[in-house]
Amino acid sequence: MDFRVEVGDKGAGTIPYESLPAFTYLFRELGFDVQPDTENQKVQLCSALHGKRIVISSDYDVQYNTFRKHLLERKVLEYIQTFLSACGAKVILIDEKKESERGDFHVNFSLFEIPGIKEPILELIHNSKSANKKLLDIFHYECTRTGTKFKSNEVVRSANNPFINIQIMYPVITDEDFWKKLGEKYAMSITIGILARFHENSPLSVLSLVPIEIFSNMFVHSENTGLNLEPAMQKEKRLPEKKKFLLKKPTITKRKEAEVFLDYHIFIEELEERNKIKLIGNLHIKNIGTEILRNPVICLRSSPSESIKISGQILPPNVAETLGVIKNEETKGWKYMNEEWFEEMERGETWICPIQSKNINPRQTESLTNLQISVLQPEENSNIRVEAFVFFKEQDLEISSSNQISLLLTKKQ
């Protein structure tokens, strides 16, 4: 069973009944007044200003009528009424002073063209109940944006309803220029300040003031249901061909690439006849491409071959298979690739491969750890060197290590 969603007198799509609690909670947090109607299977959404009465009028207590711009003043007030009404408030524009007019907020406005001043001035008069820090900050920001000097005065005045008096004075210009340069901006600025007064403690509730049609960019518009909750990405199928290129994802170049490097420590044991040299290290294979690399084969090339022995957590091929059978499970790790691995090592090459199939994903590093390299008969003035190469046969890729192990043994003087 689906529930209709209505904003004011407009339909805005449907939601499943089981989503009603979450939907209600979400839109209440966004500032909406949510009214589920299970009998009629609908949900009514109202803005945070729904039911608020805002009274706006000219300020009839202000004198200096010689410079008063009544027609422009009225036009500003009418724009404020339009803006606030669109946010869901009940806005009452009155033409005369009515102290008894009931409202949640009163705004009195006056506009003067003053000869001799060089810049516009906006003066805000309020009592302690009517203004908050957010309202004052907004007015100050908006005045700065329009090049208007801002003054704020708090007065001690008893009033049944919160109020603000706004008085704007500006240099002599034509009425047309005033409206183009300042009038409409003032109407918007005053409206924003009033909204801030109602929403200082619940900033997210401002979302409820914006007509829901504004959010249509996030959904697919349907003439029958208003807003259809179909994923917006489906729009691509209905776009004209000449516009589809705008939604194409950037082409990602596929790369098969890896980085190979060694880290190691040298241990020297001093003996009477000769020194014993041993290295403990790791070989790291990092996938820096975009494709999965499969089943690396490692070749360690050493010289002089007769002086170097390489061992570690590497199993002979037959031992790896036997262990897997005994344990009745797959043996993981590394093994010598060929049965004649010992003879190959004596010739200066050690070939190593994974015991089981091994994949290296992009940005992943696989390591052959605890490599033990022993220098059996170190000769004076000799250069000990170990290089590493990694092959990926399936990807036809070969990488040499970015560094190598190199020791220069010199004769004592």
Coordinates of N, CA and C in Angstrom, one line a residue, residues 154-274:
E154 N 18.5 48.6 20.2 CA 17.5 47.9 21.0 C 16.8 48.8 22.0
V155 N 15.5 48.7 22.0 CA 14.7 49.7 22.8 C 13.9 48.9 23.9
V156 N 13.6 49.6 25.0 CA 12.8 49.0 26.1 C 11.4 49.4 25.8
R157 N 10.6 48.5 25.3 CA 9.3 48.8 24.9 C 8.4 47.6 25.2
S158 N 7.3 47.8 25.9 CA 6.4 46.7 26.1 C 5.5 46.5 24.9
A159 N 5.4 45.3 24.4 CA 4.6 45.0 23.3 C 4.0 43.6 23.4
N160 N 2.8 43.5 23.0 CA 2.2 42.2 23.1 C 2.8 41.2 22.1
N161 N 3.3 41.7 21.0 CA 3.9 40.8 19.9 C 5.3 41.3 19.6
P162 N 6.2 40.4 19.3 CA 7.5 40.8 18.9 C 7.5 41.6 17.6
F163 N 8.4 42.6 17.6 CA 8.3 43.5 16.4 C 9.8 44.0 16.1
I164 N 9.9 44.4 14.8 CA 11.1 45.2 14.4 C 10.6 46.4 13.6
N165 N 11.3 47.5 13.7 CA 11.1 48.7 12.9 C 12.3 48.8 12.0
I166 N 12.0 48.9 10.7 CA 13.1 49.1 9.7 C 13.0 50.4 9.0
Q167 N 14.0 51.2 9.1 CA 14.0 52.5 8.4 C 15.2 52.6 7.5
I168 N 14.9 52.9 6.2 CA 16.0 53.0 5.2 C 16.0 54.4 4.7
M169 N 17.2 55.0 4.7 CA 17.5 56.3 4.1 C 18.5 56.1 3.0
Y170 N 18.3 56.8 1.8 CA 19.2 56.6 0.7 C 19.3 57.9 0.0
P171 N 20.4 58.1 -0.8 CA 20.7 59.4 -1.5 C 19.7 59.6 -2.6
V172 N 19.6 60.8 -3.1 CA 18.7 61.2 -4.1 C 19.0 60.5 -5.4
I173 N 18.1 59.6 -5.9 CA 18.2 59.0 -7.2 C 16.8 58.9 -7.7
T174 N 16.6 58.5 -9.0 CA 15.3 58.3 -9.5 C 14.7 57.1 -8.9
D175 N 13.3 57.1 -8.9 CA 12.7 55.9 -8.4 C 13.0 54.6 -9.2
E176 N 13.2 54.8 -10.5 CA 13.5 53.6 -11.3 C 14.9 53.1 -10.9
D177 N 15.9 54.0 -10.7 CA 17.2 53.5 -10.3 C 17.2 52.9 -8.9
F178 N 16.4 53.5 -8.0 CA 16.4 52.9 -6.7 C 15.9 51.5 -6.7
W179 N 14.9 51.2 -7.5 CA 14.4 49.8 -7.5 C 15.3 48.9 -8.2
K180 N 16.0 49.3 -9.2 CA 16.9 48.4 -9.9 C 18.1 48.1 -9.0
K181 N 18.6 49.2 -8.3 CA 19.9 49.0 -7.6 C 19.7 48.6 -6.2
L182 N 18.6 49.0 -5.5 CA 18.4 48.7 -4.1 C 17.1 48.1 -3.7
G183 N 16.0 48.5 -4.3 CA 14.7 48.2 -3.7 C 14.4 46.7 -3.6
E184 N 14.6 46.0 -4.7 CA 14.4 44.6 -4.7 C 15.3 43.8 -3.8
K185 N 16.6 44.3 -3.7 CA 17.6 43.7 -2.8 C 17.2 43.9 -1.4
Y186 N 16.6 45.1 -1.0 CA 16.2 45.3 0.3 C 15.0 44.4 0.7
A187 N 14.1 44.2 -0.2 CA 12.9 43.3 0.0 C 13.4 41.9 0.3
M188 N 14.4 41.4 -0.5 CA 14.9 40.1 -0.2 C 15.7 40.0 1.1
S189 N 16.5 41.0 1.4 CA 17.3 41.0 2.6 C 16.4 41.0 3.8
I190 N 15.4 41.8 3.8 CA 14.5 41.9 5.0 C 13.8 40.6 5.2
T191 N 13.4 39.9 4.1 CA 12.7 38.6 4.1 C 13.7 37.6 4.7
I192 N 14.9 37.6 4.3 CA 15.9 36.6 4.8 C 16.1 36.8 6.3
G193 N 16.2 38.1 6.7 CA 16.3 38.4 8.1 C 15.2 37.9 9.0
I194 N 14.0 38.0 8.4 CA 12.8 37.5 9.2 C 12.8 36.0 9.3
L195 N 13.2 35.3 8.2 CA 13.3 33.9 8.2 C 14.3 33.4 9.2
A196 N 15.4 34.2 9.3 CA 16.5 33.8 10.3 C 16.0 33.9 11.7
R197 N 15.1 34.9 11.9 CA 14.5 35.1 13.3 C 13.7 33.9 13.7
F198 N 13.0 33.2 12.8 CA 12.2 32.0 13.1 C 13.0 30.7 13.1
H199 N 14.2 30.7 12.6 CA 14.9 29.4 12.4 C 16.4 29.4 13.0
E200 N 16.6 30.2 14.0 CA 18.0 30.3 14.5 C 18.4 29.0 15.1
N201 N 17.5 28.3 15.9 CA 17.8 27.1 16.6 C 17.6 25.8 15.8
S202 N 17.0 25.9 14.7 CA 16.8 24.7 13.8 C 17.1 25.1 12.4
P203 N 18.4 25.1 12.1 CA 18.8 25.6 10.7 C 18.3 24.7 9.6
L204 N 18.1 23.4 9.9 CA 17.7 22.5 8.8 C 16.2 22.8 8.4
S205 N 15.5 23.4 9.3 CA 14.1 23.6 9.0 C 13.9 24.6 7.9
V206 N 14.9 25.4 7.6 CA 14.9 26.3 6.4 C 14.6 25.5 5.2
L207 N 14.9 24.3 5.1 CA 14.6 23.5 3.9 C 13.2 23.4 3.6
S208 N 12.4 23.4 4.6 CA 10.9 23.3 4.5 C 10.3 24.6 3.8
L209 N 11.0 25.7 3.8 CA 10.5 26.9 3.3 C 10.6 27.0 1.8
V210 N 11.5 26.1 1.2 CA 11.7 26.2 -0.2 C 10.7 25.3 -0.9
P211 N 10.0 25.7 -2.0 CA 9.0 24.9 -2.7 C 9.7 23.6 -3.1
I212 N 8.9 22.5 -2.9 CA 9.5 21.1 -3.1 C 9.9 20.9 -4.6
E213 N 9.3 21.8 -5.5 CA 9.7 21.7 -6.9 C 11.2 22.0 -7.1
I214 N 11.7 22.7 -6.2 CA 13.2 23.1 -6.4 C 14.0 21.9 -6.3
F215 N 13.6 20.8 -5.6 CA 14.3 19.6 -5.5 C 14.2 18.7 -6.7
S216 N 13.4 19.1 -7.7 CA 13.1 18.2 -8.8 C 14.4 17.8 -9.6
N217 N 15.5 18.5 -9.4 CA 16.8 18.1 -10.0 C 17.2 16.8 -9.5
M218 N 16.8 16.4 -8.3 CA 17.2 15.2 -7.7 C 16.3 14.0 -8.1
F219 N 15.2 14.3 -8.8 CA 14.3 13.3 -9.1 C 13.9 13.4 -10.6
V220 N 13.1 12.5 -11.1 CA 12.6 12.6 -12.5 C 11.2 13.2 -12.4
H221 N 10.9 14.3 -13.1 CA 9.6 14.9 -13.1 C 8.6 14.1 -13.9
S222 N 7.4 13.9 -13.3 CA 6.3 13.2 -14.0 C 5.1 14.1 -14.0
E223 N 4.5 14.3 -15.2 CA 3.3 15.1 -15.3 C 2.2 14.6 -14.5
N224 N 2.1 13.3 -14.3 CA 1.0 12.7 -13.6 C 1.1 12.8 -12.1
T225 N 2.3 12.6 -11.6 CA 2.5 12.4 -10.1 C 3.3 13.5 -9.5
G226 N 3.8 14.5 -10.3 CA 4.6 15.6 -9.7 C 6.0 15.1 -9.7
L227 N 6.4 14.5 -8.6 CA 7.8 14.1 -8.4 C 7.8 12.6 -8.3
N228 N 8.4 11.9 -9.3 CA 8.5 10.4 -9.2 C 9.8 10.0 -8.6
L229 N 9.7 9.1 -7.7 CA 10.9 8.7 -7.0 C 11.7 7.7 -7.8
E230 N 11.8 7.8 -9.0 CA 12.6 7.0 -9.9 C 14.0 7.6 -9.8
P231 N 15.1 6.7 -9.8 CA 16.4 7.2 -9.7 C 16.7 8.2 -10.8
A232 N 17.4 9.3 -10.4 CA 17.7 10.3 -11.4 C 18.6 9.9 -12.5
M233 N 19.4 8.9 -12.3 CA 20.3 8.4 -13.4 C 19.5 7.9 -14.5
Q234 N 18.3 7.5 -14.3 CA 17.5 6.9 -15.4 C 17.2 8.0 -16.5
K235 N 17.4 9.3 -16.1 CA 17.1 10.4 -17.1 C 18.0 10.3 -18.3
E236 N 19.2 9.7 -18.1 CA 20.1 9.6 -19.2 C 19.5 8.9 -20.5
K237 N 18.6 8.0 -20.2 CA 18.0 7.2 -21.3 C 17.1 8.1 -22.2
R238 N 16.6 9.2 -21.6 CA 15.6 10.0 -22.3 C 16.2 11.3 -22.8
L239 N 17.4 11.5 -22.6 CA 18.1 12.7 -23.1 C 18.3 12.7 -24.6
P240 N 18.1 13.8 -25.2 CA 18.5 13.8 -26.7 C 19.9 13.4 -26.9
E241 N 20.2 12.8 -28.0 CA 21.5 12.3 -28.3 C 22.6 13.4 -28.2
K242 N 22.3 14.6 -28.6 CA 23.3 15.7 -28.6 C 23.7 16.1 -27.1
K243 N 22.9 15.7 -26.1 CA 23.2 16.1 -24.7 C 23.8 14.9 -23.9
K244 N 23.7 13.7 -24.5 CA 24.1 12.6 -23.7 C 25.6 12.6 -23.4
F245 N 26.4 13.3 -24.2 CA 27.8 13.3 -23.9 C 28.1 14.0 -22.6
L246 N 27.2 14.8 -22.1 CA 27.5 15.5 -20.9 C 27.4 14.6 -19.7
L247 N 26.8 13.4 -19.8 CA 26.7 12.5 -18.7 C 27.6 11.3 -18.8
K248 N 28.4 11.3 -19.9 CA 29.4 10.2 -20.0 C 30.4 10.3 -19.0
K249 N 30.8 9.1 -18.4 CA 31.8 9.1 -17.4 C 33.2 9.2 -18.1
P250 N 34.1 9.8 -17.5 CA 35.5 9.9 -18.1 C 36.1 8.5 -18.3
T251 N 36.7 8.4 -19.5 CA 37.4 7.1 -19.8 C 38.6 6.9 -18.9
I252 N 38.6 5.7 -18.3 CA 39.8 5.4 -17.4 C 40.7 4.4 -18.2
T253 N 41.9 4.8 -18.4 CA 42.9 4.0 -19.1 C 43.3 2.8 -18.2
K254 N 43.1 1.6 -18.8 CA 43.5 0.4 -18.1 C 45.0 0.2 -18.1
R255 N 45.6 0.0 -16.9 CA 47.0 -0.2 -16.8 C 47.3 -1.4 -16.0
K256 N 48.3 -2.2 -16.6 CA 48.8 -3.4 -15.9 C 50.2 -3.0 -15.4
E257 N 50.4 -2.7 -14.1 CA 51.6 -2.1 -13.6 C 51.8 -2.5 -12.2
A258 N 53.1 -2.7 -11.8 CA 53.4 -3.1 -10.5 C 54.8 -2.5 -10.1
E259 N 54.9 -2.4 -8.8 CA 56.2 -1.9 -8.2 C 56.8 -2.9 -7.3
V260 N 58.1 -3.3 -7.5 CA 58.7 -4.3 -6.8 C 59.9 -3.7 -6.0
F261 N 60.0 -4.0 -4.7 CA 61.2 -3.5 -4.0 C 61.5 -4.4 -2.8
L262 N 62.8 -4.3 -2.4 CA 63.3 -5.1 -1.3 C 63.6 -4.2 -0.1
D263 N 63.4 -4.8 1.1 CA 63.9 -4.2 2.3 C 64.7 -5.3 3.1
Y264 N 65.8 -5.0 3.7 CA 66.6 -6.0 4.3 C 67.5 -5.4 5.4
H265 N 68.0 -6.3 6.3 CA 68.9 -6.0 7.4 C 70.1 -6.9 7.3
I266 N 71.3 -6.4 7.6 CA 72.5 -7.1 7.5 C 73.0 -7.5 8.9
F267 N 73.4 -8.7 9.1 CA 73.9 -9.2 10.4 C 75.3 -9.8 10.1
I268 N 76.3 -9.3 10.9 CA 77.6 -9.8 10.7 C 78.1 -10.4 12.0
E269 N 78.5 -11.6 12.0 CA 79.0 -12.3 13.2 C 80.5 -12.4 13.0
E270 N 81.3 -11.9 14.0 CA 82.7 -11.9 13.9 C 83.3 -13.2 14.5
L271 N 84.0 -14.0 13.6 CA 84.6 -15.2 14.1 C 86.1 -15.1 14.0
E272 N 86.8 -16.1 14.5 CA 88.3 -16.0 14.5 C 88.9 -16.1 13.1
E273 N 88.4 -17.0 12.4 CA 88.9 -17.2 11.0 C 88.3 -16.3 10.0
R274 N 87.0 -16.0 10.1 CA 86.4 -15.2 9.1 C 85.1 -14.7 9.7

